[in-house]
PDB file of N, CA and C in Angstrom:
ATOM      1  N   UNK A   1     -47.103  27.232 -15.301  1.00 64.00           N
ATOM      2  CA  UNK A   1     -46.087  26.750 -16.242  1.00 64.00           C
ATOM      3  C   UNK A   1     -44.759  26.394 -15.441  1.00 64.00           C
ATOM      4  N   UNK A   2     -44.326  27.276 -14.509  1.00 84.00           N
ATOM      5  CA  UNK A   2     -43.190  27.031 -13.727  1.00 84.00           C
ATOM      6  C   UNK A   2     -43.374  25.810 -12.715  1.00 84.00           C
ATOM      7  N   UNK A   3     -44.440  25.446 -12.185  1.00 87.00           N
ATOM      8  CA  UNK A   3     -44.592  24.531 -11.270  1.00 87.00           C
ATOM      9  C   UNK A   3     -44.638  23.200 -12.100  1.00 87.00           C
ATOM     10  N   UNK A   4     -45.073  23.261 -13.378  1.00 86.00           N
ATOM     11  CA  UNK A   4     -45.094  22.004 -14.242  1.00 86.00           C
ATOM     12  C   UNK A   4     -43.759  21.658 -14.532  1.00 86.00           C
ATOM     13  N   UNK A   5     -42.921  22.735 -14.925  1.00 85.00           N
ATOM     14  CA  UNK A   5     -41.488  22.340 -15.172  1.00 85.00           C
ATOM     15  C   UNK A   5     -40.660  21.924 -14.105  1.00 85.00           C
ATOM     16  N   UNK A   6     -40.857  22.514 -12.801  1.00 87.00           N
ATOM     17  CA  UNK A   6     -40.222  22.030 -11.828  1.00 87.00           C
ATOM     18  C   UNK A   6     -40.605  20.540 -11.323  1.00 87.00           C
ATOM     19  N   UNK A   7     -41.852  20.158 -11.394  1.00 89.00           N
ATOM     20  CA  UNK A   7     -42.374  18.955 -11.172  1.00 89.00           C
ATOM     21  C   UNK A   7     -41.790  18.047 -12.095  1.00 89.00           C
ATOM     22  N   UNK A   8     -41.607  18.231 -13.418  1.00 86.00           N
ATOM     23  CA  UNK A   8     -41.072  17.383 -14.363  1.00 86.00           C
ATOM     24  C   UNK A   8     -39.600  17.188 -14.090  1.00 86.00           C
ATOM     25  N   UNK A   9     -38.897  18.205 -13.706  1.00 84.00           N
ATOM     26  CA  UNK A   9     -37.426  18.181 -13.579  1.00 84.00           C
ATOM     27  C   UNK A   9     -37.136  17.287 -12.189  1.00 84.00           C
ATOM     28  N   UNK A  10     -38.042  17.508 -11.245  1.00 83.00           N
ATOM     29  CA  UNK A  10     -37.771  16.809  -9.896  1.00 83.00           C
ATOM     30  C   UNK A  10     -38.143  15.316 -10.342  1.00 83.00           C
ATOM     31  N   UNK A  11     -39.144  14.838 -11.184  1.00 82.00           N
ATOM     32  CA  UNK A  11     -39.214  13.565 -11.369  1.00 82.00           C
ATOM     33  C   UNK A  11     -38.207  12.918 -12.110  1.00 82.00           C
ATOM     34  N   UNK A  12     -37.545  13.736 -13.075  1.00 78.00           N
ATOM     35  CA  UNK A  12     -36.442  13.199 -13.945  1.00 78.00           C
ATOM     36  C   UNK A  12     -35.196  13.000 -12.894  1.00 78.00           C
ATOM     37  N   UNK A  13     -35.019  13.853 -12.040  1.00 78.00           N
ATOM     38  CA  UNK A  13     -33.826  13.782 -11.133  1.00 78.00           C
ATOM     39  C   UNK A  13     -34.094  12.472 -10.166  1.00 78.00           C
ATOM     40  N   UNK A  14     -35.351  12.353  -9.663  1.00 75.00           N
ATOM     41  CA  UNK A  14     -35.520  11.054  -8.942  1.00 75.00           C
ATOM     42  C   UNK A  14     -35.262   9.789  -9.705  1.00 75.00           C
ATOM     43  N   UNK A  15     -35.797   9.835 -10.942  1.00 73.00           N
ATOM     44  CA  UNK A  15     -35.676   8.662 -11.879  1.00 73.00           C
ATOM     45  C   UNK A  15     -34.058   8.377 -12.084  1.00 73.00           C
ATOM     46  N   UNK A  16     -33.513   9.357 -12.320  1.00 70.00           N
ATOM     47  CA  UNK A  16     -32.020   9.249 -12.721  1.00 70.00           C
ATOM     48  C   UNK A  16     -31.271   8.718 -11.464  1.00 70.00           C
ATOM     49  N   UNK A  17     -31.594   9.255 -10.225  1.00 65.00           N
ATOM     50  CA  UNK A  17     -31.035   8.619  -8.966  1.00 65.00           C
ATOM     51  C   UNK A  17     -31.391   7.283  -8.750  1.00 65.00           C
ATOM     52  N   UNK A  18     -32.611   6.851  -9.071  1.00 62.00           N
ATOM     53  CA  UNK A  18     -32.999   5.490  -8.901  1.00 62.00           C
ATOM     54  C   UNK A  18     -32.307   4.469  -9.744  1.00 62.00           C
ATOM     55  N   UNK A  19     -32.186   5.042 -11.014  1.00 58.00           N
ATOM     56  CA  UNK A  19     -31.354   4.240 -12.050  1.00 58.00           C
ATOM     57  C   UNK A  19     -29.912   4.033 -11.682  1.00 58.00           C
ATOM     58  N   UNK A  20     -29.312   4.987 -10.970  1.00 60.00           N
ATOM     59  CA  UNK A  20     -27.900   4.847 -10.559  1.00 60.00           C
ATOM     60  C   UNK A  20     -27.805   3.933  -9.334  1.00 60.00           C
ATOM     61  N   UNK A  21     -28.865   3.879  -8.429  1.00 58.00           N
ATOM     62  CA  UNK A  21     -28.793   3.025  -7.353  1.00 58.00           C
ATOM     63  C   UNK A  21     -28.930   1.518  -7.578  1.00 58.00           C
ATOM     64  N   UNK A  22     -29.442   1.253  -8.621  1.00 64.00           N
ATOM     65  CA  UNK A  22     -29.647  -0.207  -9.080  1.00 64.00           C
ATOM     66  C   UNK A  22     -28.299  -0.937  -9.351  1.00 64.00           C
ATOM     67  N   UNK A  23     -27.305  -0.361  -9.943  1.00 66.00           N
ATOM     68  CA  UNK A  23     -26.090  -1.086 -10.420  1.00 66.00           C
ATOM     69  C   UNK A  23     -25.000  -0.643  -9.570  1.00 66.00           C
ATOM     70  N   UNK A  24     -24.505  -1.626  -8.838  1.00 68.00           N
ATOM     71  CA  UNK A  24     -23.306  -1.264  -7.828  1.00 68.00           C
ATOM     72  C   UNK A  24     -22.008  -1.101  -8.635  1.00 68.00           C
ATOM     73  N   UNK A  25     -21.292  -0.090  -8.063  1.00 73.00           N
ATOM     74  CA  UNK A  25     -19.941   0.059  -8.697  1.00 73.00           C
ATOM     75  C   UNK A  25     -18.897   0.135  -7.692  1.00 73.00           C
ATOM     76  N   UNK A  26     -17.917  -0.686  -7.822  1.00 75.00           N
ATOM     77  CA  UNK A  26     -17.569  -1.500  -8.870  1.00 75.00           C
ATOM     78  C   UNK A  26     -18.466  -2.839  -8.931  1.00 75.00           C
ATOM     79  N   UNK A  27     -18.552  -3.609  -9.898  1.00 77.00           N
ATOM     80  CA  UNK A  27     -19.377  -4.682  -9.981  1.00 77.00           C
ATOM     81  C   UNK A  27     -19.044  -5.718  -8.852  1.00 77.00           C
ATOM     82  N   UNK A  28     -20.108  -6.287  -8.156  1.00 80.00           N
ATOM     83  CA  UNK A  28     -19.743  -7.215  -7.130  1.00 80.00           C
ATOM     84  C   UNK A  28     -19.465  -8.589  -7.679  1.00 80.00           C
ATOM     85  N   UNK A  29     -18.196  -9.177  -7.413  1.00 83.00           N
ATOM     86  CA  UNK A  29     -17.771 -10.452  -7.733  1.00 83.00           C
ATOM     87  C   UNK A  29     -17.681 -11.286  -6.474  1.00 83.00           C
ATOM     88  N   UNK A  30     -18.127 -12.445  -6.579  1.00 85.00           N
ATOM     89  CA  UNK A  30     -18.007 -13.422  -5.525  1.00 85.00           C
ATOM     90  C   UNK A  30     -16.592 -13.700  -5.197  1.00 85.00           C
ATOM     91  N   UNK A  31     -16.190 -13.723  -3.804  1.00 85.00           N
ATOM     92  CA  UNK A  31     -14.956 -14.080  -3.340  1.00 85.00           C
ATOM     93  C   UNK A  31     -14.851 -15.709  -3.169  1.00 85.00           C
ATOM     94  N   UNK A  32     -13.844 -16.243  -3.831  1.00 89.00           N
ATOM     95  CA  UNK A  32     -13.555 -17.680  -3.631  1.00 89.00           C
ATOM     96  C   UNK A  32     -12.087 -17.788  -3.102  1.00 89.00           C
ATOM     97  N   UNK A  33     -11.996 -18.490  -1.900  1.00 88.00           N
ATOM     98  CA  UNK A  33     -10.678 -18.398  -1.367  1.00 88.00           C
ATOM     99  C   UNK A  33     -10.069 -19.786  -1.821  1.00 88.00           C
ATOM    100  N   UNK A  34      -8.654 -19.688  -1.920  1.00 92.00           N
ATOM    101  CA  UNK A  34      -8.065 -20.903  -2.363  1.00 92.00           C
ATOM    102  C   UNK A  34      -7.178 -21.468  -1.311  1.00 92.00           C
ATOM    103  N   UNK A  35      -7.378 -20.897  -0.083  1.00 93.00           N
ATOM    104  CA  UNK A  35      -6.660 -21.508   1.226  1.00 93.00           C
ATOM    105  C   UNK A  35      -7.644 -22.044   2.113  1.00 93.00           C
ATOM    106  N   UNK A  36      -7.357 -23.031   2.804  1.00 94.00           N
ATOM    107  CA  UNK A  36      -8.188 -23.456   3.799  1.00 94.00           C
ATOM    108  C   UNK A  36      -8.093 -22.689   5.151  1.00 94.00           C
ATOM    109  N   UNK A  37      -8.977 -22.809   6.025  1.00 95.00           N
ATOM    110  CA  UNK A  37      -8.873 -22.030   7.361  1.00 95.00           C
ATOM    111  C   UNK A  37      -7.648 -22.494   8.045  1.00 95.00           C
ATOM    112  N   UNK A  38      -7.284 -23.762   8.053  1.00 96.00           N
ATOM    113  CA  UNK A  38      -6.025 -24.131   8.846  1.00 96.00           C
ATOM    114  C   UNK A  38      -4.847 -23.393   8.149  1.00 96.00           C
ATOM    115  N   UNK A  39      -4.800 -23.254   6.802  1.00 96.00           N
ATOM    116  CA  UNK A  39      -3.699 -22.582   6.143  1.00 96.00           C
ATOM    117  C   UNK A  39      -3.486 -21.192   6.533  1.00 96.00           C
ATOM    118  N   UNK A  40      -4.758 -20.514   6.643  1.00 94.00           N
ATOM    119  CA  UNK A  40      -4.715 -19.069   7.020  1.00 94.00           C
ATOM    120  C   UNK A  40      -4.219 -18.985   8.553  1.00 94.00           C
ATOM    121  N   UNK A  41      -4.640 -19.847   9.390  1.00 95.00           N
ATOM    122  CA  UNK A  41      -4.286 -19.899  10.870  1.00 95.00           C
ATOM    123  C   UNK A  41      -2.839 -19.938  10.934  1.00 95.00           C
ATOM    124  N   UNK A  42      -2.294 -21.014  10.082  1.00 96.00           N
ATOM    125  CA  UNK A  42      -0.888 -21.268  10.163  1.00 96.00           C
ATOM    126  C   UNK A  42       0.043 -20.009   9.616  1.00 96.00           C
ATOM    127  N   UNK A  43      -0.427 -19.449   8.598  1.00 94.00           N
ATOM    128  CA  UNK A  43       0.190 -18.359   8.162  1.00 94.00           C
ATOM    129  C   UNK A  43       0.105 -17.027   9.110  1.00 94.00           C
ATOM    130  N   UNK A  44      -0.916 -16.808   9.802  1.00 90.00           N
ATOM    131  CA  UNK A  44      -0.960 -15.848  10.865  1.00 90.00           C
ATOM    132  C   UNK A  44      -0.165 -16.191  11.921  1.00 90.00           C
ATOM    133  N   UNK A  45       0.004 -17.440  12.309  1.00 92.00           N
ATOM    134  CA  UNK A  45       0.953 -17.724  13.612  1.00 92.00           C
ATOM    135  C   UNK A  45       2.383 -17.548  13.091  1.00 92.00           C
ATOM    136  N   UNK A  46       2.735 -17.919  11.858  1.00 93.00           N
ATOM    137  CA  UNK A  46       4.025 -17.610  11.373  1.00 93.00           C
ATOM    138  C   UNK A  46       4.407 -16.068  11.420  1.00 93.00           C
ATOM    139  N   UNK A  47       3.453 -15.362  10.839  1.00 88.00           N
ATOM    140  CA  UNK A  47       3.654 -13.863  10.741  1.00 88.00           C
ATOM    141  C   UNK A  47       3.738 -13.328  12.283  1.00 88.00           C
ATOM    142  N   UNK A  48       3.119 -13.759  13.129  1.00 85.00           N
ATOM    143  CA  UNK A  48       3.080 -13.246  14.634  1.00 85.00           C
ATOM    144  C   UNK A  48       4.428 -13.731  15.140  1.00 85.00           C
ATOM    145  N   UNK A  49       4.906 -14.822  14.860  1.00 87.00           N
ATOM    146  CA  UNK A  49       6.162 -15.341  15.336  1.00 87.00           C
ATOM    147  C   UNK A  49       7.260 -14.447  14.852  1.00 87.00           C
ATOM    148  N   UNK A  50       7.261 -14.063  13.548  1.00 85.00           N
ATOM    149  CA  UNK A  50       8.294 -13.200  12.832  1.00 85.00           C
ATOM    150  C   UNK A  50       8.053 -11.734  13.324  1.00 85.00           C
ATOM    151  N   UNK A  51       7.054 -11.322  13.949  1.00 78.00           N
ATOM    152  CA  UNK A  51       6.798  -9.851  14.342  1.00 78.00           C
ATOM    153  C   UNK A  51       6.518  -9.237  12.921  1.00 78.00           C
ATOM    154  N   UNK A  52       5.854  -9.708  12.178  1.00 80.00           N
ATOM    155  CA  UNK A  52       5.362  -9.092  10.878  1.00 80.00           C
ATOM    156  C   UNK A  52       4.097  -8.344  10.828  1.00 80.00           C
ATOM    157  N   UNK A  53       3.293  -8.611  12.007  1.00 81.00           N
ATOM    158  CA  UNK A  53       2.041  -7.985  12.103  1.00 81.00           C
ATOM    159  C   UNK A  53       2.101  -6.783  13.148  1.00 81.00           C
ATOM    160  N   UNK A  54       1.646  -5.615  12.652  1.00 73.00           N
ATOM    161  CA  UNK A  54       1.664  -4.464  13.496  1.00 73.00           C
ATOM    162  C   UNK A  54       0.445  -4.578  14.483  1.00 73.00           C
ATOM    163  N   UNK A  55       0.803  -4.161  15.727  1.00 73.00           N
ATOM    164  CA  UNK A  55      -0.244  -4.236  16.819  1.00 73.00           C
ATOM    165  C   UNK A  55      -0.573  -2.850  17.139  1.00 73.00           C
ATOM    166  N   UNK A  56      -1.807  -2.622  17.454  1.00 74.00           N
ATOM    167  CA  UNK A  56      -2.375  -1.180  17.686  1.00 74.00           C
ATOM    168  C   UNK A  56      -2.266  -0.291  16.445  1.00 74.00           C
ATOM    169  N   UNK A  57      -1.757   0.981  16.646  1.00 72.00           N
ATOM    170  CA  UNK A  57      -1.618   1.859  15.586  1.00 72.00           C
ATOM    171  C   UNK A  57      -0.080   2.010  15.112  1.00 72.00           C
ATOM    172  N   UNK A  58       0.513   1.134  14.855  1.00 70.00           N
ATOM    173  CA  UNK A  58       1.970   1.208  14.544  1.00 70.00           C
ATOM    174  C   UNK A  58       2.118   1.263  13.009  1.00 70.00           C
ATOM    175  N   UNK A  59       3.089   1.753  12.604  1.00 71.00           N
ATOM    176  CA  UNK A  59       3.372   1.742  11.133  1.00 71.00           C
ATOM    177  C   UNK A  59       3.916   0.382  10.817  1.00 71.00           C
ATOM    178  N   UNK A  60       3.615   0.221   9.442  1.00 66.00           N
ATOM    179  CA  UNK A  60       4.198  -1.271   8.955  1.00 66.00           C
ATOM    180  C   UNK A  60       5.668  -1.484   9.240  1.00 66.00           C
ATOM    181  N   UNK A  61       5.941  -2.604   9.603  1.00 67.00           N
ATOM    182  CA  UNK A  61       7.308  -3.004  10.038  1.00 67.00           C
ATOM    183  C   UNK A  61       8.146  -3.346   8.659  1.00 67.00           C
ATOM    184  N   UNK A  62       9.246  -2.518   8.745  1.00 74.00           N
ATOM    185  CA  UNK A  62      10.057  -2.908   7.412  1.00 74.00           C
ATOM    186  C   UNK A  62      11.419  -3.326   8.126  1.00 74.00           C
ATOM    187  N   UNK A  63      11.907  -4.508   7.721  1.00 74.00           N
ATOM    188  CA  UNK A  63      12.945  -5.131   8.215  1.00 74.00           C
ATOM    189  C   UNK A  63      14.207  -4.589   7.348  1.00 74.00           C
ATOM    190  N   UNK A  64      15.204  -4.426   7.875  1.00 80.00           N
ATOM    191  CA  UNK A  64      16.504  -3.989   7.258  1.00 80.00           C
ATOM    192  C   UNK A  64      17.078  -5.127   6.614  1.00 80.00           C
ATOM    193  N   UNK A  65      17.561  -4.993   5.357  1.00 84.00           N
ATOM    194  CA  UNK A  65      18.256  -6.125   4.696  1.00 84.00           C
ATOM    195  C   UNK A  65      19.641  -6.337   5.312  1.00 84.00           C
ATOM    196  N   UNK A  66      20.046  -7.667   5.170  1.00 86.00           N
ATOM    197  CA  UNK A  66      21.330  -7.945   5.694  1.00 86.00           C
ATOM    198  C   UNK A  66      22.425  -7.366   4.748  1.00 86.00           C
ATOM    199  N   UNK A  67      23.536  -6.937   5.489  1.00 86.00           N
ATOM    200  CA  UNK A  67      24.683  -6.442   4.766  1.00 86.00           C
ATOM    201  C   UNK A  67      25.847  -7.546   4.776  1.00 86.00           C
ATOM    202  N   UNK A  68      26.441  -7.683   3.629  1.00 90.00           N
ATOM    203  CA  UNK A  68      27.559  -8.636   3.582  1.00 90.00           C
ATOM    204  C   UNK A  68      28.816  -7.969   3.505  1.00 90.00           C
ATOM    205  N   UNK A  69      28.759  -6.664   3.713  1.00 91.00           N
ATOM    206  CA  UNK A  69      29.894  -5.732   3.600  1.00 91.00           C
ATOM    207  C   UNK A  69      30.653  -5.660   4.913  1.00 91.00           C
ATOM    208  N   UNK A  70      31.913  -5.394   5.058  1.00 92.00           N
ATOM    209  CA  UNK A  70      32.453  -5.065   6.312  1.00 92.00           C
ATOM    210  C   UNK A  70      32.412  -3.434   6.517  1.00 92.00           C
ATOM    211  N   UNK A  71      32.719  -3.041   7.641  1.00 93.00           N
ATOM    212  CA  UNK A  71      32.709  -1.635   7.864  1.00 93.00           C
ATOM    213  C   UNK A  71      33.768  -0.895   7.117  1.00 93.00           C
ATOM    214  N   UNK A  72      34.784  -1.527   6.818  1.00 95.00           N
ATOM    215  CA  UNK A  72      35.861  -0.934   6.018  1.00 95.00           C
ATOM    216  C   UNK A  72      35.387  -0.636   4.612  1.00 95.00           C
ATOM    217  N   UNK A  73      34.675  -1.720   4.187  1.00 94.00           N
ATOM    218  CA  UNK A  73      34.240  -1.746   2.728  1.00 94.00           C
ATOM    219  C   UNK A  73      33.332  -0.650   2.519  1.00 94.00           C
ATOM    220  N   UNK A  74      32.345  -0.545   3.486  1.00 92.00           N
ATOM    221  CA  UNK A  74      31.307   0.511   3.303  1.00 92.00           C
ATOM    222  C   UNK A  74      31.867   2.011   3.376  1.00 92.00           C
ATOM    223  N   UNK A  75      32.875   2.064   4.371  1.00 94.00           N
ATOM    224  CA  UNK A  75      33.606   3.484   4.356  1.00 94.00           C
ATOM    225  C   UNK A  75      34.319   3.637   3.186  1.00 94.00           C
ATOM    226  N   UNK A  76      34.961   2.760   2.555  1.00 94.00           N
ATOM    227  CA  UNK A  76      35.629   2.997   1.218  1.00 94.00           C
ATOM    228  C   UNK A  76      34.662   3.459   0.193  1.00 94.00           C
ATOM    229  N   UNK A  77      33.479   2.633   0.121  1.00 91.00           N
ATOM    230  CA  UNK A  77      32.447   3.081  -0.939  1.00 91.00           C
ATOM    231  C   UNK A  77      31.948   4.494  -0.597  1.00 91.00           C
ATOM    232  N   UNK A  78      31.813   4.884   0.536  1.00 89.00           N
ATOM    233  CA  UNK A  78      31.416   6.254   0.964  1.00 89.00           C
ATOM    234  C   UNK A  78      32.474   7.310   0.487  1.00 89.00           C
ATOM    235  N   UNK A  79      33.602   7.063   0.690  1.00 90.00           N
ATOM    236  CA  UNK A  79      34.748   7.898   0.306  1.00 90.00           C
ATOM    237  C   UNK A  79      34.720   8.117  -1.243  1.00 90.00           C
ATOM    238  N   UNK A  80      34.543   6.941  -1.837  1.00 88.00           N
ATOM    239  CA  UNK A  80      34.557   6.837  -3.381  1.00 88.00           C
ATOM    240  C   UNK A  80      33.402   7.645  -3.860  1.00 88.00           C
ATOM    241  N   UNK A  81      32.197   7.519  -3.317  1.00 83.00           N
ATOM    242  CA  UNK A  81      31.123   8.329  -3.875  1.00 83.00           C
ATOM    243  C   UNK A  81      31.243   9.814  -3.368  1.00 83.00           C
ATOM    244  N   UNK A  82      31.850  10.222  -2.368  1.00 80.00           N
ATOM    245  CA  UNK A  82      32.057  11.588  -2.045  1.00 80.00           C
ATOM    246  C   UNK A  82      33.134  12.223  -3.066  1.00 80.00           C
ATOM    247  N   UNK A  83      34.109  11.417  -3.461  1.00 79.00           N
ATOM    248  CA  UNK A  83      35.014  11.988  -4.531  1.00 79.00           C
ATOM    249  C   UNK A  83      34.462  12.119  -5.775  1.00 79.00           C
ATOM    250  N   UNK A  84      33.572  11.228  -6.105  1.00 70.00           N
ATOM    251  CA  UNK A  84      32.862  11.218  -7.483  1.00 70.00           C
ATOM    252  C   UNK A  84      31.868  12.323  -7.531  1.00 70.00           C
ATOM    253  N   UNK A  85      31.338  12.703  -6.316  1.00 66.00           N
ATOM    254  CA  UNK A  85      30.324  13.847  -6.201  1.00 66.00           C
ATOM    255  C   UNK A  85      30.952  15.092  -6.508  1.00 66.00           C
ATOM    256  N   UNK A  86      32.257  15.211  -5.910  1.00 60.00           N
ATOM    257  CA  UNK A  86      32.920  16.482  -6.258  1.00 60.00           C
ATOM    258  C   UNK A  86      33.245  16.714  -7.769  1.00 60.00           C
ATOM    259  N   UNK A  87      33.546  15.530  -8.351  1.00 62.00           N
ATOM    260  CA  UNK A  87      33.962  15.591  -9.715  1.00 62.00           C
ATOM    261  C   UNK A  87      32.788  15.918 -10.724  1.00 62.00           C
ATOM    262  N   UNK A  88      31.662  15.520 -10.208  1.00 59.00           N
ATOM    263  CA  UNK A  88      30.467  15.543 -11.055  1.00 59.00           C
ATOM    264  C   UNK A  88      29.968  17.039 -11.299  1.00 59.00           C
ATOM    265  N   UNK A  89      29.493  17.352 -12.524  1.00 61.00           N
ATOM    266  CA  UNK A  89      29.076  18.664 -12.878  1.00 61.00           C
ATOM    267  C   UNK A  89      27.763  18.959 -12.438  1.00 61.00           C
ATOM    268  N   UNK A  90      26.882  17.858 -12.280  1.00 64.00           N
ATOM    269  CA  UNK A  90      25.442  18.146 -11.826  1.00 64.00           C
ATOM    270  C   UNK A  90      25.253  17.510 -10.564  1.00 64.00           C
ATOM    271  N   UNK A  91      25.775  18.225  -9.621  1.00 58.00           N
ATOM    272  CA  UNK A  91      25.441  17.593  -8.262  1.00 58.00           C
ATOM    273  C   UNK A  91      24.592  18.676  -7.413  1.00 58.00           C
ATOM    274  N   UNK A  92      23.928  18.337  -6.500  1.00 58.00           N
ATOM    275  CA  UNK A  92      23.134  19.211  -5.698  1.00 58.00           C
ATOM    276  C   UNK A  92      21.744  19.362  -6.349  1.00 58.00           C
ATOM    277  N   UNK A  93      21.002  20.114  -5.577  1.00 54.00           N
ATOM    278  CA  UNK A  93      19.425  20.266  -6.018  1.00 54.00           C
ATOM    279  C   UNK A  93      19.226  21.639  -6.624  1.00 54.00           C
TER     280      UNK A  93
END
């Protein structure tokens, strides 16, 4: 009786595995490009010229945003923030 139950369980397990193997997840959808090969090559050359593509094992390159403030304006903002921090009731971690 045990051999019969083990055989049936093994057959059900194999059938369930085969059923799972038939359907890919996530469902495969055909890829359709909207750009031509020349467009992709031009975009690659532009990115390489602007040093936007990491070479080897480098971290992604993040360019710093331009600042339109002078050094004095930035220092004034820093002093204002420091004075506001002292007056705040909920500062610190």
